[in-house]
Amino acid sequence: MATALLLAHGPVRPRLAASLTDFVYQRGGKIVYHEQHVDHESSLYFTRLEWDLAEFRVPLDDLDRVFGEAVGREAGLRWRIHLTGRPQRIAVFVSRLPHCLYDIAARCQSGEWPAEIALVVGNHPDLEPVAGTFGIGFLHTPVRPATKQEDERRQLAALRERGVELVVLARYMQVLSAGFIAEYPDAIINIHHAFLPAFPGAKPYHAARKRGVKIVGATSHYVTADLDEGPIIDQDVIRVGHQHTTEDLVRMGRDLERIVLARAVWMHLQRKVIVHEGRTVIFG
Amino acid sequence: MATALLLAHGPVRPRLAASLTDFVYQRGGKIVYHEQHVDHESSLYFTRLEWDLAEFRVPLDDLDRVFGEAVGREAGLRWRIHLTGRPQRIAVFVSRLPHCLYDIAARCQSGEWPAEIALVVGNHPDLEPVAGTFGIGFLHTPVRPATKQEDERRQLAALRERGVELVVLARYMQVLSAGFIAEYPDAIINIHHAFLPAFPGAKPYHAARKRGVKIVGATSHYVTADLDEGPIIDQDVIRVGHQHTTEDLVRMGRDLERIVLARAVWMHLQRKVIVHEGRTVIFG
Amino acid sequence: MATALLLAHGPVRPRLAASLTDFVYQRGGKIVYHEQHVDHESSLYFTRLEWDLAEFRVPLDDLDRVFGEAVGREAGLRWRIHLTGRPQRIAVFVSRLPHCLYDIAARCQSGEWPAEIALVVGNHPDLEPVAGTFGIGFLHTPVRPATKQEDERRQLAALRERGVELVVLARYMQVLSAGFIAEYPDAIINIHHAFLPAFPGAKPYHAARKRGVKIVGATSHYVTADLDEGPIIDQDVIRVGHQHTTEDLVRMGRDLERIVLARAVWMHLQRKVIVHEGRTVIFG
Amino acid sequence: MATALLLAHGPVRPRLAASLTDFVYQRGGKIVYHEQHVDHESSLYFTRLEWDLAEFRVPLDDLDRVFGEAVGREAGLRWRIHLTGRPQRIAVFVSRLPHCLYDIAARCQSGEWPAEIALVVGNHPDLEPVAGTFGIGFLHTPVRPATKQEDERRQLAALRERGVELVVLARYMQVLSAGFIAEYPDAIINIHHAFLPAFPGAKPYHAARKRGVKIVGATSHYVTADLDEGPIIDQDVIRVGHQHTTEDLVRMGRDLERIVLARAVWMHLQRKVIVHEGRTVIFG
């Protein structure tokens, strides 16, 4: 079933929901999902509306314009319309730690996710064999201070060439430039190996062990120009104790990182995330 | 059953455990619990040893000295020996929020805890009726800048007079002076309504809502001169989402605070906590 | 602010949501909350709609009839309309364990909940002093086989006399008769001290210890004629290990029971629960 | 560092711990880890003792006999001594679902685990390509009623030939015969996709959805002749709600299954599990 999927948000208004569903019904669409959220503190309405395109009478190329004229503009909405039904194309950026890459590659190869890895990019060559295991191309860009600008140019060219829509930083130990980030707004997902805002920056497991915390966490978030400050998509934690060494935390943390990153990418692929003022609204 | 309970830690040595258990056996004690932990990173040995006093042949007044001479000093241990069997005496410090006070009072009154509240101290008079509900005395000390020194003197005098061994800060919105803290080393427990080290300081739920976190937490810790930096005893978290207002977080957080504070006090009352270099070792 | 609160569910229909909000707007009501859920497996629509009554032009005594004629009947809905703004009246049924009673009494007395305990009913007299601590009346009904019918008659008479709307079984170790349950449909909440459907029946902590589980739980549910089979409102769990005795499980479980029961009662008091075919839909 | 690792349990006796550590010290061994647990309900002592073999003066072939004569037999212990330092050999049994196989293969290939997959066995041929991705041999044995006996004979022959020490049932939808299980006592680990003892048997996610539970789980356990009754190694859960379809539960459950199975295999590989009377003791 081919469907269209609207993500939108704007000020609360009487009959706004009805005008959205009417837009679909009156043009022959059949609604499959309609999720809504009202933030009563800010009087904002958020929605995710999916409809069957089988008898829908608007040409898809024209859909965004038609929706804007019929509803979106007058209602003061910000929106995006996605068409479902083909695999989304992901680039996975890595350094030396393979666990998140393995996890993502398995989910794509097995068909668990409606996505395919178009390219693995590494600032070290170590994980080229892992990409090879899954038959995926690998681009090595050292990203040293002297080469960073040129390396990012090469990375972006490779992403464009392969039609990449989503960049996943799978324990990629480099900071992207603001210019790179601007090319993929709300479409770069990072996994931070701590429970943000606790322990931002490097070596969070060492810091957690030193502080004697009883719980450690991981955080997946969209990447923005402010390091470790992007909108949080998911977080999770595990209990730890005095008996765990730093090495134990690192090991136990790997499973958290895998899961918390995978959940965030899944939600993004399902178009279930809306970003608003540095926070996320996540549907169902 | 009257028991003695040794909490000790020191450098790992061959046959250290045996010398501890021999100390007890050779003097007629019967071991009830023996918990041990070795921190292999620092080569430190931690233990909690409890024995039946029924046929133990060391006068209790002399026990600390005898243990020191027989084992403790030569082994380079730091230790404390507690006698169990009588209720411990707690002071609960409060401001205006009653939920933790209710929770502690119920656990003491019902006999769930081997403890009794000797006194409730408030910097506001609001919770005097709650103390009254449980038949507990209430001391009102406003703790304004001009009166703080005198107020703390009155508080300490009242604690001494009532034989208080443990101070619980049950959402007490005041900072204790270093002098006060020195009177109760490793015997003042605070509940912080956030997942430390994330969101230290005031209004953590507001900060958490603003940052858009997907999990909020609470932390119980011993109070040291560094605010919100004391050794963590317990932490716990709950999942939250975009649908939760700040008011929801405050409400959901109350249950976390109750539980995380109660668990910490329980562990302290059971003599299951050893503090070492700003961290805690917690037995079973 | 006085509000009305509609809980309704029925088959999905185009423009159903709009007909509900129109019903309110056209009669001068101002919508405060509107939560909706669509079960796509059964094509059922569930909603919770709350509106300000300040300028609402339907007499409250007539509200149910007017809604039914205007929307409810034609739409094939099942619905209930509640008026908010006055404390709901609860009866707490107990046996010998006090922890849930203390917890509920504290939440009512402190104003955390918009509710008051109208009566405590016990099949043992043990907790009469706890009720007394909070100034609540206590009815002792032994509920022995020979007296059960008469005891339930006395219980129901006392509930009616005091206007009780919700019955909370706070570790009440007796089975209510089908006749009693029929008097309070979807308005009797029980806490079962296990993770249903695991370990139904008596002594679940002993069974859990024997089976060697690594997690124990608690379950709050509406009471139906099938014991331990009623619609689940909330569940939660804690990790346990080989080091925990049955007594430890009982102790740790008490905190779970308190919280899981309190969350269920809160959700019920907030009118956030709809029961449908043995399951619950719970709004935010 | 080559080490020996003793897992032992038996009745509590004075100086038992000292006799174990003396056994090692007196023969030139250096203790690396010593974990102990006393079950006070049954008066049983459990221990895991690991020591450096560099200067240990007992021939390894003779170690089991020497330990038995020096300590084990007289102390009434049951014990096993493992030598560490070489990868353990695993067979993974599968049906059609690939997620656990991918997860285990990634952990072995990346060196996260001190183990290698010697063979994948499938009762369907579907996952042969996944085994191929990782360069692992695949044995297809249909295990139909008529062929089961012969198929198990072939499976066991293949396991023996490849020196398999641990069998992992990674969503293998077949019941092993008692004869097969007897060949690998406490060395076959299964993942059950529910929170045992809730929802044993087939289709637990469907049953969970039908019952309206608010939490679903997964359980890893050693396989014994009683289906779904073997000693539990680990369990974990996730919260679910009315908004989740059965398909959602299946999807969310996959991540639980991966993690809970991986944790159990890790603990087994680390020799951290002792089975006693249908339960497990798990060290640190």
PDB file of N, CA, C and O in Angstrom, chain A residues 4-29:
ATOM      1  N   ALA A   4       0.676   8.452   1.824  1.00  0.00           N
ATOM      2  CA  ALA A   4       1.325   9.731   2.095  1.00  0.00           C
ATOM      3  C   ALA A   4       1.225   9.970   3.594  1.00  0.00           C
ATOM      4  O   ALA A   4       0.301   9.482   4.248  1.00  0.00           O
ATOM      5  N   LEU A   5       2.208  10.720   4.089  1.00  0.00           N
ATOM      6  CA  LEU A   5       2.310  10.875   5.529  1.00  0.00           C
ATOM      7  C   LEU A   5       2.632  12.329   5.827  1.00  0.00           C
ATOM      8  O   LEU A   5       3.703  12.818   5.449  1.00  0.00           O
ATOM      9  N   LEU A   6       1.699  12.991   6.469  1.00  0.00           N
ATOM     10  CA  LEU A   6       1.872  14.402   6.809  1.00  0.00           C
ATOM     11  C   LEU A   6       2.316  14.537   8.260  1.00  0.00           C
ATOM     12  O   LEU A   6       1.672  13.987   9.158  1.00  0.00           O
ATOM     13  N   LEU A   7       3.413  15.253   8.478  1.00  0.00           N
ATOM     14  CA  LEU A   7       3.792  15.677   9.828  1.00  0.00           C
ATOM     15  C   LEU A   7       3.612  17.182   9.883  1.00  0.00           C
ATOM     16  O   LEU A   7       4.184  17.905   9.054  1.00  0.00           O
ATOM     17  N   ALA A   8       2.850  17.680  10.862  1.00  0.00           N
ATOM     18  CA  ALA A   8       2.574  19.106  10.888  1.00  0.00           C
ATOM     19  C   ALA A   8       2.409  19.602  12.313  1.00  0.00           C
ATOM     20  O   ALA A   8       2.027  18.841  13.203  1.00  0.00           O
ATOM     21  N   HIS A   9       2.728  20.876  12.509  1.00  0.00           N
ATOM     22  CA  HIS A   9       2.400  21.492  13.796  1.00  0.00           C
ATOM     23  C   HIS A   9       2.162  22.978  13.623  1.00  0.00           C
ATOM     24  O   HIS A   9       2.677  23.614  12.691  1.00  0.00           O
ATOM     25  N   GLY A  10       1.327  23.513  14.514  1.00  0.00           N
ATOM     26  CA  GLY A  10       0.996  24.927  14.450  1.00  0.00           C
ATOM     27  C   GLY A  10       0.070  25.276  15.599  1.00  0.00           C
ATOM     28  O   GLY A  10      -0.250  24.412  16.421  1.00  0.00           O
ATOM     29  N   PRO A  11      -0.388  26.532  15.652  1.00  0.00           N
ATOM     30  CA  PRO A  11      -1.237  26.960  16.764  1.00  0.00           C
ATOM     31  C   PRO A  11      -2.572  26.196  16.799  1.00  0.00           C
ATOM     32  O   PRO A  11      -3.130  25.861  15.756  1.00  0.00           O
ATOM     33  N   VAL A  12      -3.045  25.931  18.019  1.00  0.00           N
ATOM     34  CA  VAL A  12      -4.348  25.286  18.185  1.00  0.00           C
ATOM     35  C   VAL A  12      -5.436  26.185  17.619  1.00  0.00           C
ATOM     36  O   VAL A  12      -5.451  27.386  17.870  1.00  0.00           O
ATOM     37  N   ARG A  13      -6.338  25.612  16.816  1.00  0.00           N
ATOM     38  CA  ARG A  13      -7.499  26.347  16.308  1.00  0.00           C
ATOM     39  C   ARG A  13      -8.700  25.422  16.297  1.00  0.00           C
ATOM     40  O   ARG A  13      -8.557  24.236  16.022  1.00  0.00           O
ATOM     41  N   PRO A  14      -9.866  25.974  16.506  1.00  0.00           N
ATOM     42  CA  PRO A  14     -11.072  25.154  16.390  1.00  0.00           C
ATOM     43  C   PRO A  14     -11.155  24.536  14.997  1.00  0.00           C
ATOM     44  O   PRO A  14     -10.856  25.195  14.011  1.00  0.00           O
ATOM     45  N   ARG A  15     -11.534  23.306  14.945  1.00  0.00           N
ATOM     46  CA  ARG A  15     -11.793  22.602  13.685  1.00  0.00           C
ATOM     47  C   ARG A  15     -10.552  22.391  12.824  1.00  0.00           C
ATOM     48  O   ARG A  15     -10.672  22.030  11.646  1.00  0.00           O
ATOM     49  N   LEU A  16      -9.359  22.554  13.410  1.00  0.00           N
ATOM     50  CA  LEU A  16      -8.150  22.321  12.628  1.00  0.00           C
ATOM     51  C   LEU A  16      -8.036  20.847  12.238  1.00  0.00           C
ATOM     52  O   LEU A  16      -7.755  20.512  11.076  1.00  0.00           O
ATOM     53  N   ALA A  17      -8.303  19.966  13.206  1.00  0.00           N
ATOM     54  CA  ALA A  17      -8.229  18.525  12.904  1.00  0.00           C
ATOM     55  C   ALA A  17      -9.197  18.180  11.780  1.00  0.00           C
ATOM     56  O   ALA A  17      -8.856  17.440  10.844  1.00  0.00           O
ATOM     57  N   ALA A  18     -10.396  18.714  11.861  1.00  0.00           N
ATOM     58  CA  ALA A  18     -11.397  18.406  10.834  1.00  0.00           C
ATOM     59  C   ALA A  18     -10.951  18.909   9.467  1.00  0.00           C
ATOM     60  O   ALA A  18     -11.157  18.252   8.448  1.00  0.00           O
ATOM     61  N   SER A  19     -10.308  20.078   9.401  1.00  0.00           N
ATOM     62  CA  SER A  19      -9.891  20.594   8.099  1.00  0.00           C
ATOM     63  C   SER A  19      -8.796  19.709   7.494  1.00  0.00           C
ATOM     64  O   SER A  19      -8.707  19.577   6.279  1.00  0.00           O
ATOM     65  N   LEU A  20      -7.980  19.085   8.366  1.00  0.00           N
ATOM     66  CA  LEU A  20      -6.950  18.180   7.850  1.00  0.00           C
ATOM     67  C   LEU A  20      -7.578  16.901   7.306  1.00  0.00           C
ATOM     68  O   LEU A  20      -7.248  16.451   6.204  1.00  0.00           O
ATOM     69  N   THR A  21      -8.474  16.317   8.092  1.00  0.00           N
ATOM     70  CA  THR A  21      -9.066  15.054   7.628  1.00  0.00           C
ATOM     71  C   THR A  21      -9.978  15.311   6.415  1.00  0.00           C
ATOM     72  O   THR A  21      -9.991  14.517   5.475  1.00  0.00           O
ATOM     73  N   ASP A  22     -10.660  16.438   6.400  1.00  0.00           N
ATOM     74  CA  ASP A  22     -11.474  16.780   5.229  1.00  0.00           C
ATOM     75  C   ASP A  22     -10.615  16.902   3.973  1.00  0.00           C
ATOM     76  O   ASP A  22     -11.014  16.469   2.882  1.00  0.00           O
ATOM     77  N   PHE A  23      -9.432  17.514   4.127  1.00  0.00           N
ATOM     78  CA  PHE A  23      -8.533  17.653   2.977  1.00  0.00           C
ATOM     79  C   PHE A  23      -8.309  16.298   2.310  1.00  0.00           C
ATOM     80  O   PHE A  23      -8.331  16.169   1.080  1.00  0.00           O
ATOM     81  N   VAL A  24      -8.105  15.294   3.148  1.00  0.00           N
ATOM     82  CA  VAL A  24      -7.833  13.956   2.616  1.00  0.00           C
ATOM     83  C   VAL A  24      -9.091  13.318   2.037  1.00  0.00           C
ATOM     84  O   VAL A  24      -9.108  12.859   0.885  1.00  0.00           O
ATOM     85  N   TYR A  25     -10.156  13.318   2.845  1.00  0.00           N
ATOM     86  CA  TYR A  25     -11.391  12.642   2.420  1.00  0.00           C
ATOM     87  C   TYR A  25     -11.924  13.211   1.101  1.00  0.00           C
ATOM     88  O   TYR A  25     -12.322  12.490   0.195  1.00  0.00           O
ATOM     89  N   GLN A  26     -11.913  14.559   1.013  1.00  0.00           N
ATOM     90  CA  GLN A  26     -12.543  15.194  -0.141  1.00  0.00           C
ATOM     91  C   GLN A  26     -11.784  14.947  -1.438  1.00  0.00           C
ATOM     92  O   GLN A  26     -12.302  15.198  -2.527  1.00  0.00           O
ATOM     93  N   ARG A  27     -10.550  14.473  -1.325  1.00  0.00           N
ATOM     94  CA  ARG A  27      -9.760  14.196  -2.528  1.00  0.00           C
ATOM     95  C   ARG A  27      -9.586  12.691  -2.763  1.00  0.00           C
ATOM     96  O   ARG A  27      -8.720  12.271  -3.513  1.00  0.00           O
ATOM     97  N   GLY A  28     -10.396  11.895  -2.036  1.00  0.00           N
ATOM     98  CA  GLY A  28     -10.396  10.454  -2.294  1.00  0.00           C
ATOM     99  C   GLY A  28      -9.431   9.643  -1.451  1.00  0.00           C
ATOM    100  O   GLY A  28      -9.295   8.432  -1.645  1.00  0.00           O
ATOM    101  N   GLY A  29      -8.735  10.282  -0.537  1.00  0.00           N
ATOM    102  CA  GLY A  29      -7.796   9.545   0.307  1.00  0.00           C
ATOM    103  C   GLY A  29      -8.510   8.808   1.418  1.00  0.00           C
ATOM    104  O   GLY A  29      -9.590   9.222   1.854  1.00  0.00           O
TER     105      GLY A  29
END
